[in-house]
JSON list of C-alpha atoms in Angstrom, two decimals:
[
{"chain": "X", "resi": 8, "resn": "UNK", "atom": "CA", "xyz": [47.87, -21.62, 104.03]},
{"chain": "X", "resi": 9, "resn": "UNK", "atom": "CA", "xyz": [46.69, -18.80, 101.78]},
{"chain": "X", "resi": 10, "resn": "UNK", "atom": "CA", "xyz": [43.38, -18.39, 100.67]},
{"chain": "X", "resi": 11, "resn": "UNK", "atom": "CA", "xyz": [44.19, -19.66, 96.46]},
{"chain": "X", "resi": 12, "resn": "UNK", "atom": "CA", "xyz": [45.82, -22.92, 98.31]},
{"chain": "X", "resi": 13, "resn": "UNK", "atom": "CA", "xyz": [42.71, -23.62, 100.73]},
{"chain": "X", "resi": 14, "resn": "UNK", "atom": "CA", "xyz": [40.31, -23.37, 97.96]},
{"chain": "X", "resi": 15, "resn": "UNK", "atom": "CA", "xyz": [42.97, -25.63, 95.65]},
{"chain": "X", "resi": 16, "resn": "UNK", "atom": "CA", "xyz": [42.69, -27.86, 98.55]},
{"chain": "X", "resi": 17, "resn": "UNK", "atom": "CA", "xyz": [38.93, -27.83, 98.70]},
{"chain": "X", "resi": 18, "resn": "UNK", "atom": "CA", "xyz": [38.61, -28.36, 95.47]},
{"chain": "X", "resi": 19, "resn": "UNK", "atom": "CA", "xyz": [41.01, -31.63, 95.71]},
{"chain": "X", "resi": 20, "resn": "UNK", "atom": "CA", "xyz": [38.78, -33.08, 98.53]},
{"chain": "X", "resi": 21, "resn": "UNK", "atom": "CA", "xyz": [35.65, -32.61, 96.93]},
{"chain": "X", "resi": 22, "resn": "UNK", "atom": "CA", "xyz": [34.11, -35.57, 94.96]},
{"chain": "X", "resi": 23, "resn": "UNK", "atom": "CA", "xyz": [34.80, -35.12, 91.34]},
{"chain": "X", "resi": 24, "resn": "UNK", "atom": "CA", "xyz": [31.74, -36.06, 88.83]},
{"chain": "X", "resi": 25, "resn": "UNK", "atom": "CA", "xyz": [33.35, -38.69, 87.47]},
{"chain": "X", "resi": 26, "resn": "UNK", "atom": "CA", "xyz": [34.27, -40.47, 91.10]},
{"chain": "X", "resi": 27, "resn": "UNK", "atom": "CA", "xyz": [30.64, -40.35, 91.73]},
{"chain": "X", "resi": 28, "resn": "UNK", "atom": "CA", "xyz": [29.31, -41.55, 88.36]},
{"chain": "X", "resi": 29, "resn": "UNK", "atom": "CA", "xyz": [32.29, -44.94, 88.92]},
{"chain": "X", "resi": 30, "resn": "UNK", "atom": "CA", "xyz": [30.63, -45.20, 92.55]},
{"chain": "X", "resi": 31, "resn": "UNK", "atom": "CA", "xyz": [26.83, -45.46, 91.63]},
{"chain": "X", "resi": 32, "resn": "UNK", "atom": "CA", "xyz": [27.61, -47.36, 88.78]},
{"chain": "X", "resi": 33, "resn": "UNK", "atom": "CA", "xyz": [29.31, -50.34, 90.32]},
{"chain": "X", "resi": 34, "resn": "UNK", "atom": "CA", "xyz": [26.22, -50.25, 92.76]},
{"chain": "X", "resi": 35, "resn": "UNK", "atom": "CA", "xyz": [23.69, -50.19, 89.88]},
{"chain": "X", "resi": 36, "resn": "UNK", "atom": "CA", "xyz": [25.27, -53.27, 88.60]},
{"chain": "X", "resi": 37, "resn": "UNK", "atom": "CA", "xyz": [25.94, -55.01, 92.30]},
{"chain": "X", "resi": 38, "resn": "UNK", "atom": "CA", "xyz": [22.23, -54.23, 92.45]},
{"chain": "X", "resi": 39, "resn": "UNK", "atom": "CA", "xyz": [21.45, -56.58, 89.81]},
{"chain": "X", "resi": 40, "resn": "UNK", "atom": "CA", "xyz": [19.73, -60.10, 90.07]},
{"chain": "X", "resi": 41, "resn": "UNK", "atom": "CA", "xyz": [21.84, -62.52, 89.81]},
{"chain": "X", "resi": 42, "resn": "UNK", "atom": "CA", "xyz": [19.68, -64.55, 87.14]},
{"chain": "X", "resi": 43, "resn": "UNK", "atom": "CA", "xyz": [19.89, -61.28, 85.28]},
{"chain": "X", "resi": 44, "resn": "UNK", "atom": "CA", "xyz": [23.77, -60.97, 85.39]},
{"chain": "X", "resi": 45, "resn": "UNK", "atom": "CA", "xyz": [23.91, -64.68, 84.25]},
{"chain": "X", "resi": 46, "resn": "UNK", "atom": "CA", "xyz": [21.92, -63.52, 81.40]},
{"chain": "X", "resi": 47, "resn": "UNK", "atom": "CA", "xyz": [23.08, -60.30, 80.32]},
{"chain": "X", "resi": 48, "resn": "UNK", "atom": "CA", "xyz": [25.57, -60.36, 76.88]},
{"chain": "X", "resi": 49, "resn": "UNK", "atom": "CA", "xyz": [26.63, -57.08, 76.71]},
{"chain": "X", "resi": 50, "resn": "UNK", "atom": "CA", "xyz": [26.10, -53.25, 79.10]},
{"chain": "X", "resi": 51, "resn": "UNK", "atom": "CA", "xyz": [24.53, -50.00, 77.16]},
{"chain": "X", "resi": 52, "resn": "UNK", "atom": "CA", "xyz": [25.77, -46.36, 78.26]},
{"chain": "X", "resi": 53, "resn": "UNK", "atom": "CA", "xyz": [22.89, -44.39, 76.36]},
{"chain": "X", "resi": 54, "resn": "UNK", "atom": "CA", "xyz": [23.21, -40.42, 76.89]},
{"chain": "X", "resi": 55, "resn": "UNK", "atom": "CA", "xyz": [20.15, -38.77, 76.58]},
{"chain": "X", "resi": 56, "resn": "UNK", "atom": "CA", "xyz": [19.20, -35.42, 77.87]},
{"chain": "X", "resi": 57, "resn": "UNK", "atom": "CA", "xyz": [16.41, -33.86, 79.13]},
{"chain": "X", "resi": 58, "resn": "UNK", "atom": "CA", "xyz": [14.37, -31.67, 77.56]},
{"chain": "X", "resi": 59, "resn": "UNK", "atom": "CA", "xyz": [17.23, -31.74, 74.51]},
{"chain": "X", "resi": 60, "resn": "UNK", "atom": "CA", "xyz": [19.70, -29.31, 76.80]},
{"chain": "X", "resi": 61, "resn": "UNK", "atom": "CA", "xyz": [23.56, -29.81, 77.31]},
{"chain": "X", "resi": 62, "resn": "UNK", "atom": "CA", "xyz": [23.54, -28.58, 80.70]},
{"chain": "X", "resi": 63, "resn": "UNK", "atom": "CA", "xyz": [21.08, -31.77, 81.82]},
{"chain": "X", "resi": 64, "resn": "UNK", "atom": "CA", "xyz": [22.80, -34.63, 80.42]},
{"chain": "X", "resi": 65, "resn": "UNK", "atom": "CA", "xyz": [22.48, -38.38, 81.55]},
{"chain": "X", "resi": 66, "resn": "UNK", "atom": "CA", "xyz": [23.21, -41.82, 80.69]},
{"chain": "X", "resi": 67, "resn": "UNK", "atom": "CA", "xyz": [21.23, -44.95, 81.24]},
{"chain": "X", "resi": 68, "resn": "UNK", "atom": "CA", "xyz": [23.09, -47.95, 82.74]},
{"chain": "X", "resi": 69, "resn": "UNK", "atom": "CA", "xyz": [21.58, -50.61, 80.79]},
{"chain": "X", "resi": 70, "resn": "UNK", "atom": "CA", "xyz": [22.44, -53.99, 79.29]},
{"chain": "X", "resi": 71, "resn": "UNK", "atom": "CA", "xyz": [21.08, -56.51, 76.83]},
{"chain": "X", "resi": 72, "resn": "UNK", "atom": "CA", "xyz": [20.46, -60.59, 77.74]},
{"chain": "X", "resi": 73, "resn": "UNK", "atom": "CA", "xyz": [20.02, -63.88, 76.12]},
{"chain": "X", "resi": 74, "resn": "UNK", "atom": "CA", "xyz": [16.70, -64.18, 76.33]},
{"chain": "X", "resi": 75, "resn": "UNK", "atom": "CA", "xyz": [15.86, -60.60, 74.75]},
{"chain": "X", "resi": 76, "resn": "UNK", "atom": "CA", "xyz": [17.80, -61.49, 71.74]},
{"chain": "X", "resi": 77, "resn": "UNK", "atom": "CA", "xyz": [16.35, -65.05, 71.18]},
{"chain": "X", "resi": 78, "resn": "UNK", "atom": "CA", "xyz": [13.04, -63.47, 71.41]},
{"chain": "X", "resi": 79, "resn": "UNK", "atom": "CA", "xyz": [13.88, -60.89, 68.38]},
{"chain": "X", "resi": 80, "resn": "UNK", "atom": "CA", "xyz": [15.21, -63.32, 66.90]},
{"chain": "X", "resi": 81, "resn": "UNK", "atom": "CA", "xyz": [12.09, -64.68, 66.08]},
{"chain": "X", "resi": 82, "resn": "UNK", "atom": "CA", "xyz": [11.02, -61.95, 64.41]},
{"chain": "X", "resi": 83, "resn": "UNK", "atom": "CA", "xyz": [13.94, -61.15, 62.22]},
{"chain": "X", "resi": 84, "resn": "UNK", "atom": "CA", "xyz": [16.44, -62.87, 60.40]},
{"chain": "X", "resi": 85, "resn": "UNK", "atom": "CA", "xyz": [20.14, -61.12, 60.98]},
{"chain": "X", "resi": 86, "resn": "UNK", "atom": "CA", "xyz": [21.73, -62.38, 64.07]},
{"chain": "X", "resi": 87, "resn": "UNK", "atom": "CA", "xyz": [24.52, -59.78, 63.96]},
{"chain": "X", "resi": 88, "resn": "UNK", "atom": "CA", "xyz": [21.72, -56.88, 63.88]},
{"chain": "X", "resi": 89, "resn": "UNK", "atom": "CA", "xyz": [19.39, -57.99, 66.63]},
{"chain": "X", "resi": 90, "resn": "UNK", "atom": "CA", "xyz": [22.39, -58.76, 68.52]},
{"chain": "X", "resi": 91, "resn": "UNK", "atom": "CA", "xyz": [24.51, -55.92, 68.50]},
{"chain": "X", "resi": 92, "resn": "UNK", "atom": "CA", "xyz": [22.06, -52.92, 67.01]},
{"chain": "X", "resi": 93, "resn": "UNK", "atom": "CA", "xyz": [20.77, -51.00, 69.98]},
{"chain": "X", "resi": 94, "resn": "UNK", "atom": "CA", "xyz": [17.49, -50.59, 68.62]},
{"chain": "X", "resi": 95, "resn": "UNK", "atom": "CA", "xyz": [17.01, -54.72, 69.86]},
{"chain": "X", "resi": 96, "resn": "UNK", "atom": "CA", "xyz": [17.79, -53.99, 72.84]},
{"chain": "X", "resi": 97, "resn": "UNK", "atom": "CA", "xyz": [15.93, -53.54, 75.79]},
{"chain": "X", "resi": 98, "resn": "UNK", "atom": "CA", "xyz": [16.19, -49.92, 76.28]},
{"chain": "X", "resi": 99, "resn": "UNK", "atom": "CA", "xyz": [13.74, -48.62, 79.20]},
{"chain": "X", "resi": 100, "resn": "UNK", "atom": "CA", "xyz": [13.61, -49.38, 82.90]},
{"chain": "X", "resi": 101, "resn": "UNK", "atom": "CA", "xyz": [17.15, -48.33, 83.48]},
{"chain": "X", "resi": 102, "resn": "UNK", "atom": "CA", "xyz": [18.86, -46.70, 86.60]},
{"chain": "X", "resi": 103, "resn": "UNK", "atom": "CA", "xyz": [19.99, -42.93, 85.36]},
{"chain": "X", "resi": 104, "resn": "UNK", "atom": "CA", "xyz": [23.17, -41.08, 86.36]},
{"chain": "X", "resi": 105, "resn": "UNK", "atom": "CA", "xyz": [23.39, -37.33, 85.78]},
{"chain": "X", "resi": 106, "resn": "UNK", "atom": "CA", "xyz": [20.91, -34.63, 85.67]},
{"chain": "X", "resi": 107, "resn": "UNK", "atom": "CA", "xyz": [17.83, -35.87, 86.57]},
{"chain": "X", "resi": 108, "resn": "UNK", "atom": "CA", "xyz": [15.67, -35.89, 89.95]},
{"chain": "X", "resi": 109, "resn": "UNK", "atom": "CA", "xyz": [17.04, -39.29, 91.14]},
{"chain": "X", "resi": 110, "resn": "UNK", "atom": "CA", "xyz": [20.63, -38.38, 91.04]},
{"chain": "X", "resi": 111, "resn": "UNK", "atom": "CA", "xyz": [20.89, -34.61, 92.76]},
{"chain": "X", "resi": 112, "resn": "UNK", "atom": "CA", "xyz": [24.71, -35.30, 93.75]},
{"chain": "X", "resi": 113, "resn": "UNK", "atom": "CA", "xyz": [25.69, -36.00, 90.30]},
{"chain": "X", "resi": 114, "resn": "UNK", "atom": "CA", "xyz": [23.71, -33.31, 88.89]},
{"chain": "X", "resi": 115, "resn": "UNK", "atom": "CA", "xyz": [24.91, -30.62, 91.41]},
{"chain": "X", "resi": 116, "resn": "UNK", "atom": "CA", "xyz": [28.83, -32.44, 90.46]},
{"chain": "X", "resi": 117, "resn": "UNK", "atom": "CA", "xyz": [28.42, -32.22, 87.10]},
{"chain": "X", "resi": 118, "resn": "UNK", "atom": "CA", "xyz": [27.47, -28.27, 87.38]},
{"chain": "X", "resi": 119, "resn": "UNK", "atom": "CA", "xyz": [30.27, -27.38, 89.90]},
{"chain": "X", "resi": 120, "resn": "UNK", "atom": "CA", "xyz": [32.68, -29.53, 87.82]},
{"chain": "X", "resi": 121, "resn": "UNK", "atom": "CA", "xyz": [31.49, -27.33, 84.45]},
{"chain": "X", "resi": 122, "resn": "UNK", "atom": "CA", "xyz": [31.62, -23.99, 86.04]},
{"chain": "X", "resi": 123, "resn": "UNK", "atom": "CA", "xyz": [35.16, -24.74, 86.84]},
{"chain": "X", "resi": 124, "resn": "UNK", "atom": "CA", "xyz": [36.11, -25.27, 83.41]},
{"chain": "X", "resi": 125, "resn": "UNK", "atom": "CA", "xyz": [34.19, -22.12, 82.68]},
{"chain": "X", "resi": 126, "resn": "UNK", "atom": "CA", "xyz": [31.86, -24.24, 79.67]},
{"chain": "X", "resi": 127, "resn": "UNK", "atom": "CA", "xyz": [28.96, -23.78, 81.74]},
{"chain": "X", "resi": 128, "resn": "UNK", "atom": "CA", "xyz": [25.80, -21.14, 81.14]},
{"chain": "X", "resi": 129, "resn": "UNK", "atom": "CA", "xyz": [23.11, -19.91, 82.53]},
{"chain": "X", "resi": 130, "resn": "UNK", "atom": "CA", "xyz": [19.56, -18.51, 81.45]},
{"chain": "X", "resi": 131, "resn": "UNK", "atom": "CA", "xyz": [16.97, -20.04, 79.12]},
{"chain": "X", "resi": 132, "resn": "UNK", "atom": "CA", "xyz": [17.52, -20.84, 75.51]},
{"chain": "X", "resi": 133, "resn": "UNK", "atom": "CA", "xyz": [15.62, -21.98, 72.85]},
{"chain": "X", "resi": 134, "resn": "UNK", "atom": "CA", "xyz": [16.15, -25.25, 72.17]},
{"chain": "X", "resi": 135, "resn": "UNK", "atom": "CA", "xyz": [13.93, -25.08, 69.26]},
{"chain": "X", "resi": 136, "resn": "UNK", "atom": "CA", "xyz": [16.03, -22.46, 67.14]},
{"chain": "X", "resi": 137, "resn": "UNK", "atom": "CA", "xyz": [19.55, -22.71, 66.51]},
{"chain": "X", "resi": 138, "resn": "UNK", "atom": "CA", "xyz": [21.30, -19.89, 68.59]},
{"chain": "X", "resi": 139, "resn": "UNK", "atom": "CA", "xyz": [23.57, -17.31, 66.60]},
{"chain": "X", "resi": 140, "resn": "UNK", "atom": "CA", "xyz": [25.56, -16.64, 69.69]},
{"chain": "X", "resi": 141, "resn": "UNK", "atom": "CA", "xyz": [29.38, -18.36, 69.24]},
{"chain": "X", "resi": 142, "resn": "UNK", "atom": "CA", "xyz": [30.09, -18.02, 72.88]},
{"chain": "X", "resi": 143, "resn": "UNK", "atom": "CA", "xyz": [26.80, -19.80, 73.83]},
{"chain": "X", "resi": 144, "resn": "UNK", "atom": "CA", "xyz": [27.39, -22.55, 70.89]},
{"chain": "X", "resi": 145, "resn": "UNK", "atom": "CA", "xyz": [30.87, -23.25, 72.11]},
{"chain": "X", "resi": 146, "resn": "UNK", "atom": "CA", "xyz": [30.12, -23.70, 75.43]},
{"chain": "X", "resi": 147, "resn": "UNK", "atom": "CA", "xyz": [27.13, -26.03, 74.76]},
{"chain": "X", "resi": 148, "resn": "UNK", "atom": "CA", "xyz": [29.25, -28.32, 72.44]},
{"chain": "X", "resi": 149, "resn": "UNK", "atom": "CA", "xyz": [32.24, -28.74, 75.31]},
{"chain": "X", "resi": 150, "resn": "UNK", "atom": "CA", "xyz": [29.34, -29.39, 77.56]},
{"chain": "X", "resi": 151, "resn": "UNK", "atom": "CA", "xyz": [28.38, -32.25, 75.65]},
{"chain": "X", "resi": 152, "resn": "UNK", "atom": "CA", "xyz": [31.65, -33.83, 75.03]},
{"chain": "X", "resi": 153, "resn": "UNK", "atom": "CA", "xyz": [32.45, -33.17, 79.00]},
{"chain": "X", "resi": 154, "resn": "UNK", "atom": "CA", "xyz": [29.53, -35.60, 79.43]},
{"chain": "X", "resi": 155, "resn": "UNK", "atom": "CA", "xyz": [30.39, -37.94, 76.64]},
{"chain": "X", "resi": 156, "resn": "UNK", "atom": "CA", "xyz": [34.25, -38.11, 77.91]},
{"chain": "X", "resi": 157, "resn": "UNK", "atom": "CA", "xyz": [33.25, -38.79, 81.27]},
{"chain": "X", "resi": 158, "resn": "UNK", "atom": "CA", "xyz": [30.74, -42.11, 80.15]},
{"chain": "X", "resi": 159, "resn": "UNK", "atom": "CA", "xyz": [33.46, -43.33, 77.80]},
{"chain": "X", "resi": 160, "resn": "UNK", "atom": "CA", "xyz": [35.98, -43.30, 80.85]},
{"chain": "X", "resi": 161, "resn": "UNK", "atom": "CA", "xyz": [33.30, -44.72, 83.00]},
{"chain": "X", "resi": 162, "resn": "UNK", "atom": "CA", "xyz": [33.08, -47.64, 80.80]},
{"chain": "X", "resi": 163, "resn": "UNK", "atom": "CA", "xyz": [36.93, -47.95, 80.49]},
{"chain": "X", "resi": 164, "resn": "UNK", "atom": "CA", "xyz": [37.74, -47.91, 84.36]},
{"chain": "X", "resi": 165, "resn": "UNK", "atom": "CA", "xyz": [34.66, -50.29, 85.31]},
{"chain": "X", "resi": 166, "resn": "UNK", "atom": "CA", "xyz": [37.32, -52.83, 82.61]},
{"chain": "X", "resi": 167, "resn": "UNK", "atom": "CA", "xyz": [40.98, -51.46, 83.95]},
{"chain": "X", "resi": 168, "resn": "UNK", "atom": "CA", "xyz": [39.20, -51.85, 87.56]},
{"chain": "X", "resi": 169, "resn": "UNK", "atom": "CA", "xyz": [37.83, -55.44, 87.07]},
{"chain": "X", "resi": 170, "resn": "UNK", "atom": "CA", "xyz": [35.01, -54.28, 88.56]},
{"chain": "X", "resi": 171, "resn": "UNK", "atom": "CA", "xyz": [32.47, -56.19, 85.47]},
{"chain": "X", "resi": 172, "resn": "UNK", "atom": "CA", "xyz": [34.31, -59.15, 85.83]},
{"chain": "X", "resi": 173, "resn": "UNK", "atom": "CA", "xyz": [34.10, -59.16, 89.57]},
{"chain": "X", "resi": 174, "resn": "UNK", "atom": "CA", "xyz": [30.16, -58.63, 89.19]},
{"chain": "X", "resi": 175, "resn": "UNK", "atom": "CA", "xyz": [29.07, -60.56, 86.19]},
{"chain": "X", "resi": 176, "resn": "UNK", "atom": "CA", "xyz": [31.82, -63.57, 86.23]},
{"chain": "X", "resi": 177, "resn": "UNK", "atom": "CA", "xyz": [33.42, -62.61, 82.86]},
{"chain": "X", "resi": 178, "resn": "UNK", "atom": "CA", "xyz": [34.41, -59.45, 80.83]},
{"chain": "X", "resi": 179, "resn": "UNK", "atom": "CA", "xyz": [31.24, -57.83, 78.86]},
{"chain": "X", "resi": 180, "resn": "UNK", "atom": "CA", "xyz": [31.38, -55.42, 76.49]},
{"chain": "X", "resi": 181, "resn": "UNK", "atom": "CA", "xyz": [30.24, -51.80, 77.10]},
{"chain": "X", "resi": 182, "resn": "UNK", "atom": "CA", "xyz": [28.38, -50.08, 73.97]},
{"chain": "X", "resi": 183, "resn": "UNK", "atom": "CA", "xyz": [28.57, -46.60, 74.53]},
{"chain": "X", "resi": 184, "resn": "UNK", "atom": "CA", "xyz": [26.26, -44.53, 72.41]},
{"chain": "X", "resi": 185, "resn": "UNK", "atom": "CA", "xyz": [23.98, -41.04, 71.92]},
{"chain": "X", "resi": 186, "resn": "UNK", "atom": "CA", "xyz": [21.18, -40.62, 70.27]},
{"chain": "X", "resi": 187, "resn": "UNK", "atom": "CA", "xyz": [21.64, -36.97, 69.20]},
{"chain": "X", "resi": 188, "resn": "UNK", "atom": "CA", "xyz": [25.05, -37.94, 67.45]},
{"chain": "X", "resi": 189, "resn": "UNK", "atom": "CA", "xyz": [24.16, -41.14, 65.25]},
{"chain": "X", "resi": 190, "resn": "UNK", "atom": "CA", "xyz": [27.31, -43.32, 64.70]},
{"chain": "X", "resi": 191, "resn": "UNK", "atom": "CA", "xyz": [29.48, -41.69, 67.19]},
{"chain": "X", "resi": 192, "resn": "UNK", "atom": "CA", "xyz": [28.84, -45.24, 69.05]},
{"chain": "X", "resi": 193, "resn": "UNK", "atom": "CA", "xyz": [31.54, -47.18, 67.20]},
{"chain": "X", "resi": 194, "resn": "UNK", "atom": "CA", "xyz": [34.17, -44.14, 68.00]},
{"chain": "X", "resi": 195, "resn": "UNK", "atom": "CA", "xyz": [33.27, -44.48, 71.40]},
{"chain": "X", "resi": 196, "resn": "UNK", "atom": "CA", "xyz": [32.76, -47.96, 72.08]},
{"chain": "X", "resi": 197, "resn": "UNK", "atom": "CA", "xyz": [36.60, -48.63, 70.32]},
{"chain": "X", "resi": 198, "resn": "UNK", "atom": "CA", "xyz": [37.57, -46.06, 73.21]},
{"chain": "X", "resi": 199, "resn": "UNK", "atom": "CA", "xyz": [35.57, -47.99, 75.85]},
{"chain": "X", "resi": 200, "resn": "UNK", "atom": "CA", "xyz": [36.89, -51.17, 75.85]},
{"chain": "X", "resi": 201, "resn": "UNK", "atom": "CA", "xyz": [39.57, -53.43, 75.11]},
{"chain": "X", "resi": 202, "resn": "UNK", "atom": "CA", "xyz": [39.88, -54.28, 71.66]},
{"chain": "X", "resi": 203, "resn": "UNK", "atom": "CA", "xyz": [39.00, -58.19, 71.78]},
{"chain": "X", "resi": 204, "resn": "UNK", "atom": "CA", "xyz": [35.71, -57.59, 73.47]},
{"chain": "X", "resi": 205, "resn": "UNK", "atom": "CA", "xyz": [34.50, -55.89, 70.72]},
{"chain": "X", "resi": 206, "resn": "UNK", "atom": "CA", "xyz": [35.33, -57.58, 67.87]},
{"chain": "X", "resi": 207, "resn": "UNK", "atom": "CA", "xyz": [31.35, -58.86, 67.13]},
{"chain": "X", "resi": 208, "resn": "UNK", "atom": "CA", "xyz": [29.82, -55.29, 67.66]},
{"chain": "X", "resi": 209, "resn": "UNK", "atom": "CA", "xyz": [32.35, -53.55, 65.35]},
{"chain": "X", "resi": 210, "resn": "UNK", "atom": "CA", "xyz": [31.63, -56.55, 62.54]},
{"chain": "X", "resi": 211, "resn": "UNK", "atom": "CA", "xyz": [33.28, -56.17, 59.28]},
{"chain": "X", "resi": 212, "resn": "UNK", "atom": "CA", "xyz": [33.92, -52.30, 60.56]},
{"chain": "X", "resi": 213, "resn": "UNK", "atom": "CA", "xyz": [36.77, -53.54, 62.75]},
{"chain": "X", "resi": 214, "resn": "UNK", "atom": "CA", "xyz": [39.30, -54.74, 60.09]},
{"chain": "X", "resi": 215, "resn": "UNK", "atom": "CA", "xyz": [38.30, -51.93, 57.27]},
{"chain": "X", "resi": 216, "resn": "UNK", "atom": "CA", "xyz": [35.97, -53.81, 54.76]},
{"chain": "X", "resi": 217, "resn": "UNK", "atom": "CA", "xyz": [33.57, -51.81, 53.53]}
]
């Protein structure tokens, strides 16, 4: 075997990012309490990133319940809103997959995985000025929408797999959604799931009216 096919065949045996991110998510959601699972409505994929940069992206595997939503409920007055709007929702005291200190696999996957592709960059850059550089713009953006691919078919293989019918008892559906890209949830979560699952999030969105 030459040395281009061993390191073709490396690269084949190696865990991929998004093998690992299917793996520990099942196990977040095994890891749930079964009174939880009874109660929880619908999952949340949030994408954050720390400290604002492309290169250390990382989604929250959350969820919404019953009880959370009768509770705003009684302080507001639209069911579809506090039922579906993220900003009801329960939205700390999630496991994290990605970049962060609790998930070095993923985080050292993701890298490997981006250097590959050749999006990925090194050195410090200041998040608080928009850059001028092309190159350095480019790659960021195709970092990002690496990550945001990867949660969207996270979402749609935990469905094809059966795997959030296996754990909760029923289909739920996944909202998929990023904070630094307002609205690019409803894109997403159409890509997410199967379209009768969603029906209730996407409202009046889903047939057109305005």
């Amino acid at each position: 075997m030459s040395r281009g096919e061993r390191r073709t065949a490396s690269r084949r045996e190696r865990q991929t990012f998004q093998a690992h991110l299917r793996q520990a998510a099942t196990g977040i959601l095994e890891r749930l309490p079964e009174q939880l699972k009874r109660e929880t409505y619908v999952l949340a994929f949030n994408i954050w990133r720390l400290d604002a940069d492309h290169r250390r992206p990382y989604v929250d595997i959350g969820y919404n319940t019953e009880s959370r939503y009768e509770e705003e409920m009684r302080r507001n007055s639209d069911p579809w809103e506090v039922r579906w709007n993220y900003a009801f929702w329960i939205l700390e005291g999630f496991d994290r997959l990605g970049t962060v200190p609790e998930d070095p696999v993923g985080g050292r996957l993701l890298e490997e995985e981006a250097r590959d592709l050749g999006i990925w960059y090194d050195g410090e850059v200041d998040l608080g000025r928009p850059t001028t550089d092309d190159a350095l713009r480019t790659r960021s953006g195709l970092l990002a929408r690496h990550f945001r691919d990867a949660v969207v078919d996270l979402a749609r293989h935990l469905h094809a797999s059966g795997t959030i019918e296996r754990i909760f008892g029923r289909p739920l559906p996944v909202v998929v959604f990023d904070m630094d890209c307002p609205g690019w949830e409803e894109e997403a979560t159409r890509a997410a799931n199967p379209a009768g699952l969603i029906e209730d999030f996407l409202g009046a969105a889903l047939d057109g009216t305005p």
